[in-house]
Amino acid sequence: MSELRTVTVINGDGIGPEVMDATIRVLEALKVPLRFEHQDAGSEIITKYGTNLPPSTVDSVLRNGLALKGPTGTAVGSGLPSANVAMRKQLDLYASLRPVKSVPGVKTRYENVDLVVVRENTEGLYSGIENVIAPGVVTGFKIMTEAACTRIARFAFEYARANGRKKVSAVHKANIMKLTDGLFLDCCRKVNRDFPEIQYEEVIIDNMSMQLVKDPSRYDVMVTENLYGDILSDLCAGLVGGLGVVPGANIGERCAVFEAVHGTAPDIAGKNLANPTALMMSAVMMLDHVGLKEDAARFKSALLRVFSDGTQLTGDLGGKASTREFTDAVIAAL
Ligand code: NAI
């Protein structure tokens, strides 16, 4: 018997509770050796806690080392940083991992997309250091450190090795940002020396965007800094049908948070219309991460069967099924 692990479960806002409930139903049907500890985060809890990320939630994730999270909204004008940004900072979730794979039954331009975007999550232009120099003149700082660049490069190569991947592409703009992106490339090259079996290449971000749209089969694992990674990961999601069908994880040395990459979808919240696939796929990643490989494989193949069958898809994918009906179909396919 596997040891019983505890997962911090954060429903989030909008459609978060619906897609989380659907995902937990499947995990319970699978009888996974996991216990669920519910905690709060997001804009809908600010009046209760005075913050969108209560310390009890952060403590819970640190204690359990593992969390499954629904989308959280950012209340405009609250003065608070987004719960996502705060969580990444407070938990030092330095690596954003987004595998992007074609889903059978979801029609897109390409059939066999199989890419992984590894994004540095803690610095770059997202450090949030911006200054007004004079009226009408503002600056933003791009911060890159050898420690963070080396850490993300190592994460990408180790991921490639552990998952039988052949190539790592470092995505950059070092031709223009010679010091910052230059440091990033130096670190990738150094780390690459420890992984001789993995092919390594460097591709400029604008060229990479075009090449991915023309022929995604040329790439495998991509590693990049924060801003390029943010854009590239959504571009890649678009190659397989959008944010509704791709999972995501934010990983640090002490804990890992698995989450759907879409937002709170306020337009359909509470209507039993949301597609829970992205969170379900994130749960599959989480099961893999904790070594529950058989459960992960069963969950994934049930999902793929529902997609191949195509009769119980939600509205965003052109179907008529409700969240509950889609989930019932996944459970029946287990
Ligand atoms: P969104 O992803 O919530 O919605 C964009 C469109 O996609 C909407 O039409 C929505 O109905 C649809 N959609 C999204 N997820 C869906 C699903 N699972 N099933 C069916 N349809 C789905 O993006 P938007 O409107 O830009 O953001 C809304 C809120 O979400 C904002 O407060 C934003 O800050 C937050 N957000 C949170 C994220 C997170 O917690 N990881 C990520 C992105 C946005």
mmCIF file of C-alpha atoms and ligand atoms in Angstrom:
data_model
loop_
_atom_site.group_PDB
_atom_site.id
_atom_site.type_symbol
_atom_site.label_atom_id
_atom_site.label_comp_id
_atom_site.label_asym_id
_atom_site.label_seq_id
_atom_site.Cartn_x
_atom_site.Cartn_y
_atom_site.Cartn_z
ATOM 1 C CA MET A 1 0.000 0.000 0.000
ATOM 2 C CA SER A 2 1.239 3.519 -0.830
ATOM 3 C CA GLU A 3 1.704 5.924 2.050
ATOM 4 C CA LEU A 4 -1.260 8.312 2.543
ATOM 5 C CA ARG A 5 -0.195 11.825 1.474
ATOM 6 C CA THR A 6 -1.984 15.069 2.179
ATOM 7 C CA VAL A 7 -2.665 17.568 -0.602
ATOM 8 C CA THR A 8 -3.612 21.188 0.026
ATOM 9 C CA VAL A 9 -6.685 21.884 -2.107
ATOM 10 C CA ILE A 10 -7.363 25.507 -3.090
ATOM 11 C CA ASN A 11 -10.657 25.925 -4.944
ATOM 12 C CA GLY A 12 -10.015 29.513 -6.030
ATOM 13 C CA ASP A 13 -12.621 31.836 -7.542
ATOM 14 C CA GLY A 14 -15.227 31.781 -10.326
ATOM 15 C CA ILE A 15 -15.364 28.323 -11.917
ATOM 16 C CA GLY A 16 -12.629 27.152 -9.491
ATOM 17 C CA PRO A 17 -14.985 25.327 -7.061
ATOM 18 C CA GLU A 18 -16.776 23.566 -9.951
ATOM 19 C CA VAL A 19 -13.647 22.311 -11.730
ATOM 20 C CA MET A 20 -12.084 21.354 -8.391
ATOM 21 C CA ASP A 21 -15.170 19.422 -7.287
ATOM 22 C CA ALA A 22 -15.124 17.567 -10.634
ATOM 23 C CA THR A 23 -11.434 16.715 -10.276
ATOM 24 C CA ILE A 24 -11.741 15.540 -6.675
ATOM 25 C CA ARG A 25 -14.680 13.325 -7.685
ATOM 26 C CA VAL A 26 -12.426 11.524 -10.187
ATOM 27 C CA LEU A 27 -9.545 11.258 -7.685
ATOM 28 C CA GLU A 28 -11.947 9.749 -5.140
ATOM 29 C CA ALA A 29 -13.325 7.327 -7.735
ATOM 30 C CA LEU A 30 -9.712 6.282 -8.405
ATOM 31 C CA LYS A 31 -9.281 5.679 -4.651
ATOM 32 C CA VAL A 32 -5.909 7.434 -4.698
ATOM 33 C CA PRO A 33 -3.975 7.341 -1.399
ATOM 34 C CA LEU A 34 -4.396 11.084 -0.898
ATOM 35 C CA ARG A 35 -6.078 13.129 1.811
ATOM 36 C CA PHE A 36 -7.442 16.562 0.872
ATOM 37 C CA GLU A 37 -6.900 19.573 3.121
ATOM 38 C CA HIS A 38 -9.041 22.499 1.922
ATOM 39 C CA GLN A 39 -7.567 26.003 2.163
ATOM 40 C CA ASP A 40 -8.589 29.391 0.777
ATOM 41 C CA ALA A 41 -7.002 31.843 -1.676
ATOM 42 C CA GLY A 42 -8.291 34.356 -4.207
ATOM 43 C CA SER A 43 -10.271 37.565 -4.510
ATOM 44 C CA GLU A 44 -13.534 36.161 -3.111
ATOM 45 C CA ILE A 45 -12.027 35.600 0.346
ATOM 46 C CA ILE A 46 -10.516 39.070 0.856
ATOM 47 C CA THR A 47 -13.374 40.305 3.067
ATOM 48 C CA LYS A 48 -13.047 37.219 5.287
ATOM 49 C CA TYR A 49 -9.233 37.287 5.695
ATOM 50 C CA GLY A 50 -8.187 40.815 4.661
ATOM 51 C CA THR A 51 -5.856 39.213 2.115
ATOM 52 C CA ASN A 52 -6.104 36.985 -0.969
ATOM 53 C CA LEU A 53 -3.463 34.583 0.335
ATOM 54 C CA PRO A 54 -3.902 33.801 4.044
ATOM 55 C CA PRO A 55 -0.747 32.652 5.894
ATOM 56 C CA SER A 56 -2.630 29.453 6.873
ATOM 57 C CA THR A 57 -2.801 28.508 3.165
ATOM 58 C CA VAL A 58 0.924 29.123 2.629
ATOM 59 C CA ASP A 59 1.721 27.120 5.794
ATOM 60 C CA SER A 60 -0.467 24.259 4.613
ATOM 61 C CA VAL A 61 1.291 24.037 1.222
ATOM 62 C CA LEU A 62 4.702 24.145 2.907
ATOM 63 C CA ARG A 63 3.661 21.460 5.387
ATOM 64 C CA ASN A 64 2.221 19.142 2.742
ATOM 65 C CA GLY A 65 4.686 19.973 -0.038
ATOM 66 C CA LEU A 66 1.868 19.501 -2.512
ATOM 67 C CA ALA A 67 -1.141 21.523 -3.660
ATOM 68 C CA LEU A 68 -3.869 21.371 -6.267
ATOM 69 C CA LYS A 69 -5.156 24.825 -7.122
ATOM 70 C CA GLY A 70 -8.080 26.271 -9.063
ATOM 71 C CA PRO A 71 -7.849 29.681 -10.758
ATOM 72 C CA THR A 72 -7.821 32.791 -8.584
ATOM 73 C CA GLY A 73 -9.080 36.170 -9.737
ATOM 74 C CA THR A 74 -7.189 39.402 -9.276
ATOM 75 C CA ALA A 75 -9.391 42.107 -7.773
ATOM 76 C CA VAL A 76 -8.575 45.268 -9.717
ATOM 77 C CA GLY A 77 -7.907 48.187 -7.349
ATOM 78 C CA SER A 78 -7.537 46.049 -4.200
ATOM 79 C CA GLY A 79 -3.895 47.112 -3.940
ATOM 80 C CA LEU A 80 -2.925 43.489 -3.324
ATOM 81 C CA PRO A 81 -0.543 41.590 -5.589
ATOM 82 C CA SER A 82 -2.246 38.677 -7.377
ATOM 83 C CA ALA A 83 -2.579 35.559 -5.218
ATOM 84 C CA ASN A 84 -0.666 33.640 -7.904
ATOM 85 C CA VAL A 85 2.301 36.010 -7.886
ATOM 86 C CA ALA A 86 2.298 36.101 -4.070
ATOM 87 C CA MET A 87 2.167 32.306 -3.872
ATOM 88 C CA ARG A 88 5.055 31.867 -6.332
ATOM 89 C CA LYS A 89 7.144 34.333 -4.348
ATOM 90 C CA GLN A 90 6.308 33.091 -0.846
ATOM 91 C CA LEU A 91 6.736 29.428 -1.767
ATOM 92 C CA ASP A 92 9.696 30.059 -4.094
ATOM 93 C CA LEU A 93 7.996 28.156 -6.917
ATOM 94 C CA TYR A 94 10.792 28.916 -9.345
ATOM 95 C CA ALA A 95 9.876 26.625 -12.228
ATOM 96 C CA SER A 96 6.701 26.798 -14.254
ATOM 97 C CA LEU A 97 6.261 23.533 -16.105
ATOM 98 C CA ARG A 98 3.764 23.306 -18.908
ATOM 99 C CA PRO A 99 3.588 20.145 -21.006
ATOM 100 C CA VAL A 100 1.610 20.742 -24.192
ATOM 101 C CA LYS A 101 0.339 17.658 -25.971
ATOM 102 C CA SER A 102 -2.307 17.127 -28.659
ATOM 103 C CA VAL A 103 -5.586 15.812 -27.312
ATOM 104 C CA PRO A 104 -7.384 13.257 -29.487
ATOM 105 C CA GLY A 105 -10.728 14.602 -30.667
ATOM 106 C CA VAL A 106 -9.713 18.263 -30.299
ATOM 107 C CA LYS A 107 -9.219 19.459 -33.859
ATOM 108 C CA THR A 108 -6.284 21.806 -34.395
ATOM 109 C CA ARG A 109 -3.806 22.572 -37.177
ATOM 110 C CA TYR A 110 -1.346 19.903 -35.968
ATOM 111 C CA GLU A 111 -2.003 16.369 -34.741
ATOM 112 C CA ASN A 112 1.088 15.315 -32.861
ATOM 113 C CA VAL A 113 2.222 18.271 -30.821
ATOM 114 C CA ASP A 114 4.339 17.201 -27.850
ATOM 115 C CA LEU A 115 6.201 20.124 -26.278
ATOM 116 C CA VAL A 116 7.251 21.183 -22.800
ATOM 117 C CA VAL A 117 7.731 24.804 -21.758
ATOM 118 C CA VAL A 118 9.933 25.394 -18.706
ATOM 119 C CA ARG A 119 9.693 29.008 -17.560
ATOM 120 C CA GLU A 120 11.716 30.802 -14.897
ATOM 121 C CA ASN A 121 9.081 32.102 -12.496
ATOM 122 C CA THR A 122 10.823 34.451 -10.078
ATOM 123 C CA GLU A 123 12.716 37.215 -11.848
ATOM 124 C CA GLY A 124 13.325 38.830 -15.265
ATOM 125 C CA LEU A 125 11.038 41.739 -16.096
ATOM 126 C CA TYR A 126 8.417 40.342 -13.699
ATOM 127 C CA SER A 127 10.436 41.410 -10.678
ATOM 128 C CA GLY A 128 7.935 44.289 -10.508
ATOM 129 C CA ILE A 129 10.571 46.985 -10.046
ATOM 130 C CA GLU A 130 9.324 49.960 -12.029
ATOM 131 C CA ASN A 131 10.124 53.639 -11.500
ATOM 132 C CA VAL A 132 8.859 56.973 -12.698
ATOM 133 C CA ILE A 133 12.032 58.859 -13.685
ATOM 134 C CA ALA A 134 10.255 62.034 -14.793
ATOM 135 C CA PRO A 135 6.729 62.826 -15.954
ATOM 136 C CA GLY A 136 6.163 60.667 -19.008
ATOM 137 C CA VAL A 137 9.325 58.600 -18.460
ATOM 138 C CA VAL A 138 9.209 55.252 -16.673
ATOM 139 C CA THR A 139 11.635 52.363 -16.363
ATOM 140 C CA GLY A 140 11.274 48.668 -15.597
ATOM 141 C CA PHE A 141 14.158 46.523 -14.376
ATOM 142 C CA LYS A 142 14.982 43.164 -15.825
ATOM 143 C CA ILE A 143 16.783 41.217 -13.125
ATOM 144 C CA MET A 144 18.641 38.033 -13.958
ATOM 145 C CA THR A 145 20.863 36.183 -11.522
ATOM 146 C CA GLU A 146 23.315 33.396 -12.142
ATOM 147 C CA ALA A 147 21.694 31.387 -9.352
ATOM 148 C CA ALA A 148 18.171 31.553 -10.813
ATOM 149 C CA CYS A 149 19.315 30.980 -14.422
ATOM 150 C CA THR A 150 21.389 27.959 -13.395
ATOM 151 C CA ARG A 151 18.565 26.574 -11.294
ATOM 152 C CA ILE A 152 16.007 26.769 -14.127
ATOM 153 C CA ALA A 153 18.462 25.389 -16.702
ATOM 154 C CA ARG A 154 19.220 22.433 -14.419
ATOM 155 C CA PHE A 155 15.492 21.871 -13.883
ATOM 156 C CA ALA A 156 14.917 21.736 -17.666
ATOM 157 C CA PHE A 157 17.782 19.332 -18.363
ATOM 158 C CA GLU A 158 16.862 17.112 -15.426
ATOM 159 C CA TYR A 159 13.255 17.061 -16.604
ATOM 160 C CA ALA A 160 14.440 16.111 -20.103
ATOM 161 C CA ARG A 161 16.610 13.301 -18.748
ATOM 162 C CA ALA A 162 13.944 11.937 -16.397
ATOM 163 C CA ASN A 163 11.278 11.974 -19.096
ATOM 164 C CA GLY A 164 13.267 10.533 -21.998
ATOM 165 C CA ARG A 165 13.311 13.819 -23.902
ATOM 166 C CA LYS A 166 15.929 14.350 -26.601
ATOM 167 C CA LYS A 167 16.471 18.092 -26.905
ATOM 168 C CA VAL A 168 16.476 21.286 -24.832
ATOM 169 C CA SER A 169 16.100 24.622 -26.644
ATOM 170 C CA ALA A 170 17.145 27.730 -24.711
ATOM 171 C CA VAL A 171 14.915 30.582 -25.868
ATOM 172 C CA HIS A 172 16.405 34.072 -25.568
ATOM 173 C CA LYS A 173 17.014 37.526 -27.021
ATOM 174 C CA ALA A 174 20.718 37.759 -26.187
ATOM 175 C CA ASN A 175 21.451 39.443 -29.517
ATOM 176 C CA ILE A 176 19.786 42.566 -28.041
ATOM 177 C CA MET A 177 19.833 41.965 -24.267
ATOM 178 C CA LYS A 178 23.456 41.001 -24.192
ATOM 179 C CA LEU A 179 24.011 41.030 -20.438
ATOM 180 C CA THR A 180 20.731 39.691 -19.057
ATOM 181 C CA ASP A 181 19.893 37.083 -21.677
ATOM 182 C CA GLY A 182 23.609 36.575 -22.233
ATOM 183 C CA LEU A 183 23.898 35.428 -18.612
ATOM 184 C CA PHE A 184 20.928 33.118 -19.118
ATOM 185 C CA LEU A 185 22.627 31.468 -22.108
ATOM 186 C CA ASP A 186 25.973 31.156 -20.282
ATOM 187 C CA CYS A 187 24.218 29.296 -17.469
ATOM 188 C CA CYS A 188 22.349 27.002 -19.892
ATOM 189 C CA ARG A 189 25.626 26.165 -21.682
ATOM 190 C CA LYS A 190 27.370 25.331 -18.419
ATOM 191 C CA VAL A 191 24.542 23.091 -17.206
ATOM 192 C CA ASN A 192 24.361 21.415 -20.631
ATOM 193 C CA ARG A 193 27.879 20.010 -20.057
ATOM 194 C CA ASP A 194 26.440 17.698 -17.392
ATOM 195 C CA PHE A 195 23.877 16.286 -19.838
ATOM 196 C CA PRO A 196 25.883 15.144 -22.868
ATOM 197 C CA GLU A 197 23.144 12.783 -24.065
ATOM 198 C CA ILE A 198 20.692 15.685 -24.532
ATOM 199 C CA GLN A 199 20.891 17.802 -27.657
ATOM 200 C CA TYR A 200 21.107 21.520 -26.908
ATOM 201 C CA GLU A 201 20.311 24.514 -29.098
ATOM 202 C CA GLU A 202 19.657 28.246 -28.718
ATOM 203 C CA VAL A 203 16.779 29.950 -30.499
ATOM 204 C CA ILE A 204 15.875 33.652 -30.478
ATOM 205 C CA ILE A 205 12.364 34.225 -29.092
ATOM 206 C CA ASP A 206 10.872 35.924 -32.172
ATOM 207 C CA ASN A 207 12.181 33.219 -34.490
ATOM 208 C CA MET A 208 10.978 30.548 -32.042
ATOM 209 C CA SER A 209 7.445 31.995 -32.134
ATOM 210 C CA MET A 210 7.374 31.759 -35.925
ATOM 211 C CA GLN A 211 8.969 28.296 -36.063
ATOM 212 C CA LEU A 212 6.504 26.890 -33.527
ATOM 213 C CA VAL A 213 3.547 28.090 -35.565
ATOM 214 C CA LYS A 214 5.082 26.663 -38.761
ATOM 215 C CA ASP A 215 6.259 23.302 -37.434
ATOM 216 C CA PRO A 216 6.049 22.460 -33.700
ATOM 217 C CA SER A 217 7.505 18.977 -34.284
ATOM 218 C CA ARG A 218 10.995 20.544 -34.478
ATOM 219 C CA TYR A 219 11.010 21.226 -30.730
ATOM 220 C CA ASP A 220 10.947 19.222 -27.522
ATOM 221 C CA VAL A 221 11.744 20.909 -24.160
ATOM 222 C CA MET A 222 12.082 24.707 -24.206
ATOM 223 C CA VAL A 223 13.628 26.638 -21.334
ATOM 224 C CA THR A 224 13.326 30.370 -21.037
ATOM 225 C CA GLU A 225 13.099 33.419 -18.776
ATOM 226 C CA ASN A 226 9.887 34.731 -17.237
ATOM 227 C CA LEU A 227 8.328 37.026 -19.857
ATOM 228 C CA TYR A 228 9.166 34.939 -22.946
ATOM 229 C CA GLY A 229 7.961 31.859 -21.075
ATOM 230 C CA ASP A 230 4.645 33.479 -20.230
ATOM 231 C CA ILE A 231 3.967 34.269 -23.877
ATOM 232 C CA LEU A 232 5.452 31.083 -25.310
ATOM 233 C CA SER A 233 3.448 28.815 -23.029
ATOM 234 C CA ASP A 234 0.153 30.341 -24.187
ATOM 235 C CA LEU A 235 1.289 30.199 -27.810
ATOM 236 C CA CYS A 236 2.003 26.491 -27.354
ATOM 237 C CA ALA A 237 -1.371 25.942 -25.638
ATOM 238 C CA GLY A 238 -2.983 27.466 -28.729
ATOM 239 C CA LEU A 239 -1.360 24.750 -30.864
ATOM 240 C CA VAL A 240 -3.386 22.029 -29.090
ATOM 241 C CA GLY A 241 -6.738 23.763 -28.573
ATOM 242 C CA GLY A 242 -6.142 26.442 -25.956
ATOM 243 C CA LEU A 243 -5.837 26.925 -22.235
ATOM 244 C CA GLY A 244 -8.801 24.658 -21.468
ATOM 245 C CA VAL A 245 -6.862 21.494 -22.279
ATOM 246 C CA VAL A 246 -3.344 22.096 -20.942
ATOM 247 C CA PRO A 247 -2.121 21.386 -17.422
ATOM 248 C CA GLY A 248 0.417 23.360 -15.459
ATOM 249 C CA ALA A 249 2.617 23.104 -12.408
ATOM 250 C CA ASN A 250 4.685 25.561 -10.412
ATOM 251 C CA ILE A 251 7.526 23.761 -8.741
ATOM 252 C CA GLY A 252 9.979 24.775 -6.047
ATOM 253 C CA GLU A 253 12.520 23.028 -3.866
ATOM 254 C CA ARG A 254 10.101 22.660 -0.942
ATOM 255 C CA CYS A 255 6.735 22.227 -2.662
ATOM 256 C CA ALA A 256 4.821 21.912 -5.923
ATOM 257 C CA VAL A 257 1.515 23.518 -6.865
ATOM 258 C CA PHE A 258 -0.471 21.962 -9.719
ATOM 259 C CA GLU A 259 -3.004 24.231 -11.357
ATOM 260 C CA ALA A 260 -5.162 24.852 -14.394
ATOM 261 C CA VAL A 261 -3.638 27.624 -16.453
ATOM 262 C CA HIS A 262 -6.934 29.241 -17.458
ATOM 263 C CA GLY A 263 -8.599 31.972 -15.411
ATOM 264 C CA THR A 264 -11.745 32.106 -13.292
ATOM 265 C CA ALA A 265 -14.102 32.423 -16.327
ATOM 266 C CA PRO A 266 -16.563 34.736 -14.532
ATOM 267 C CA ASP A 267 -18.899 34.632 -17.572
ATOM 268 C CA ILE A 268 -19.768 30.965 -16.964
ATOM 269 C CA ALA A 269 -19.104 30.602 -13.221
ATOM 270 C CA GLY A 270 -21.734 28.735 -11.220
ATOM 271 C CA LYS A 271 -23.535 27.488 -14.355
ATOM 272 C CA ASN A 272 -22.204 23.915 -14.520
ATOM 273 C CA LEU A 273 -20.666 24.740 -17.933
ATOM 274 C CA ALA A 274 -16.932 24.831 -17.149
ATOM 275 C CA ASN A 275 -14.557 22.369 -18.732
ATOM 276 C CA PRO A 276 -12.564 20.719 -15.913
ATOM 277 C CA THR A 277 -10.009 19.097 -18.281
ATOM 278 C CA ALA A 278 -7.117 21.465 -17.510
ATOM 279 C CA LEU A 279 -7.370 20.927 -13.756
ATOM 280 C CA MET A 280 -7.879 17.182 -14.261
ATOM 281 C CA MET A 281 -4.713 17.049 -16.410
ATOM 282 C CA SER A 282 -2.891 19.005 -13.701
ATOM 283 C CA ALA A 283 -4.058 16.390 -11.196
ATOM 284 C CA VAL A 284 -2.622 13.708 -13.508
ATOM 285 C CA MET A 285 0.720 15.586 -13.413
ATOM 286 C CA MET A 286 0.484 15.736 -9.629
ATOM 287 C CA LEU A 287 -0.091 11.975 -9.357
ATOM 288 C CA ASP A 288 2.943 11.395 -11.588
ATOM 289 C CA HIS A 289 4.997 13.815 -9.501
ATOM 290 C CA VAL A 290 4.318 11.883 -6.287
ATOM 291 C CA GLY A 291 5.012 8.536 -7.946
ATOM 292 C CA LEU A 292 1.393 7.361 -8.278
ATOM 293 C CA LYS A 293 2.122 6.424 -11.887
ATOM 294 C CA GLU A 294 -0.641 3.813 -12.308
ATOM 295 C CA ASP A 295 -3.329 6.144 -10.981
ATOM 296 C CA ALA A 296 -2.001 8.895 -13.247
ATOM 297 C CA ALA A 297 -2.134 6.597 -16.274
ATOM 298 C CA ARG A 298 -5.698 5.436 -15.466
ATOM 299 C CA PHE A 299 -6.925 9.012 -14.987
ATOM 300 C CA LYS A 300 -5.277 10.154 -18.218
ATOM 301 C CA SER A 301 -6.525 7.288 -20.342
ATOM 302 C CA ALA A 302 -10.085 7.807 -19.024
ATOM 303 C CA LEU A 303 -9.869 11.468 -20.026
ATOM 304 C CA LEU A 304 -8.508 10.592 -23.467
ATOM 305 C CA ARG A 305 -11.280 8.042 -23.951
ATOM 306 C CA VAL A 306 -13.922 10.686 -23.263
ATOM 307 C CA PHE A 307 -12.205 12.991 -25.754
ATOM 308 C CA SER A 308 -11.905 10.290 -28.431
ATOM 309 C CA ASP A 309 -15.574 9.375 -27.963
ATOM 310 C CA GLY A 310 -16.465 13.069 -28.315
ATOM 311 C CA THR A 311 -20.136 12.837 -27.197
ATOM 312 C CA GLN A 312 -19.676 14.266 -23.681
ATOM 313 C CA LEU A 313 -17.570 17.347 -24.336
ATOM 314 C CA THR A 314 -18.301 20.732 -22.763
ATOM 315 C CA GLY A 315 -19.448 23.828 -24.645
ATOM 316 C CA ASP A 316 -16.000 25.411 -25.065
ATOM 317 C CA LEU A 317 -15.019 22.377 -27.170
ATOM 318 C CA GLY A 318 -18.200 22.447 -29.224
ATOM 319 C CA GLY A 319 -20.086 19.880 -27.115
ATOM 320 C CA LYS A 320 -23.284 20.104 -25.065
ATOM 321 C CA ALA A 321 -22.294 18.318 -21.843
ATOM 322 C CA SER A 322 -22.315 20.023 -18.456
ATOM 323 C CA THR A 323 -19.332 19.919 -16.102
ATOM 324 C CA ARG A 324 -21.080 17.160 -14.156
ATOM 325 C CA GLU A 325 -21.929 15.081 -17.264
ATOM 326 C CA PHE A 326 -18.346 15.335 -18.549
ATOM 327 C CA THR A 327 -17.061 14.261 -15.121
ATOM 328 C CA ASP A 328 -19.523 11.346 -14.956
ATOM 329 C CA ALA A 329 -18.194 10.205 -18.358
ATOM 330 C CA VAL A 330 -14.578 10.346 -17.106
ATOM 331 C CA ILE A 331 -15.492 8.342 -14.003
ATOM 332 C CA ALA A 332 -17.360 5.786 -16.137
ATOM 333 C CA ALA A 333 -14.270 5.481 -18.382
ATOM 334 C CA LEU A 334 -11.872 4.764 -15.494
HETATM 335 P P1 NAI B 1 -10.303 33.289 -18.389
HETATM 336 O O1 NAI B 1 -9.385 32.159 -18.707
HETATM 337 O O2 NAI B 1 -10.983 33.255 -17.081
HETATM 338 O O3 NAI B 1 -11.454 33.360 -19.510
HETATM 339 C C1 NAI B 1 -11.214 33.539 -20.900
HETATM 340 C C2 NAI B 1 -12.335 32.837 -21.689
HETATM 341 O O4 NAI B 1 -12.123 31.425 -21.623
HETATM 342 C C3 NAI B 1 -13.740 33.081 -21.128
HETATM 343 O O5 NAI B 1 -14.651 33.155 -22.200
HETATM 344 C C4 NAI B 1 -14.020 31.842 -20.300
HETATM 345 O O6 NAI B 1 -15.406 31.507 -20.216
HETATM 346 C C5 NAI B 1 -13.258 30.778 -21.068
HETATM 347 N N1 NAI B 1 -12.775 29.699 -20.183
HETATM 348 C C6 NAI B 1 -11.703 29.747 -19.359
HETATM 349 N N2 NAI B 1 -11.566 28.599 -18.691
HETATM 350 C C7 NAI B 1 -12.568 27.804 -19.102
HETATM 351 C C8 NAI B 1 -12.960 26.474 -18.772
HETATM 352 N N3 NAI B 1 -12.282 25.721 -17.890
HETATM 353 N N4 NAI B 1 -14.057 25.962 -19.368
HETATM 354 C C9 NAI B 1 -14.747 26.678 -20.274
HETATM 355 N N5 NAI B 1 -14.413 27.934 -20.643
HETATM 356 C C10 NAI B 1 -13.334 28.496 -20.056
HETATM 357 O O7 NAI B 1 -9.472 34.635 -18.581
HETATM 358 P P2 NAI B 1 -9.786 36.120 -18.149
HETATM 359 O O8 NAI B 1 -11.216 36.434 -18.433
HETATM 360 O O9 NAI B 1 -8.729 36.920 -18.793
HETATM 361 O O10 NAI B 1 -9.537 36.196 -16.585
HETATM 362 C C11 NAI B 1 -10.567 36.146 -15.592
HETATM 363 C C12 NAI B 1 -9.914 36.182 -14.223
HETATM 364 O O11 NAI B 1 -9.064 35.045 -14.046
HETATM 365 C C13 NAI B 1 -9.018 37.415 -13.965
HETATM 366 O O12 NAI B 1 -9.278 37.886 -12.662
HETATM 367 C C14 NAI B 1 -7.606 36.863 -14.064
HETATM 368 O O13 NAI B 1 -6.718 37.599 -13.261
HETATM 369 C C15 NAI B 1 -7.797 35.458 -13.546
HETATM 370 N N6 NAI B 1 -6.767 34.509 -14.025
HETATM 371 C C16 NAI B 1 -6.286 33.609 -13.131
HETATM 372 C C17 NAI B 1 -5.367 32.655 -13.524
HETATM 373 C C18 NAI B 1 -4.887 31.672 -12.519
HETATM 374 O O14 NAI B 1 -5.315 31.693 -11.385
HETATM 375 N N7 NAI B 1 -3.981 30.765 -12.868
HETATM 376 C C19 NAI B 1 -4.863 32.599 -14.909
HETATM 377 C C20 NAI B 1 -5.489 33.559 -15.787
HETATM 378 C C21 NAI B 1 -6.386 34.494 -15.344
#
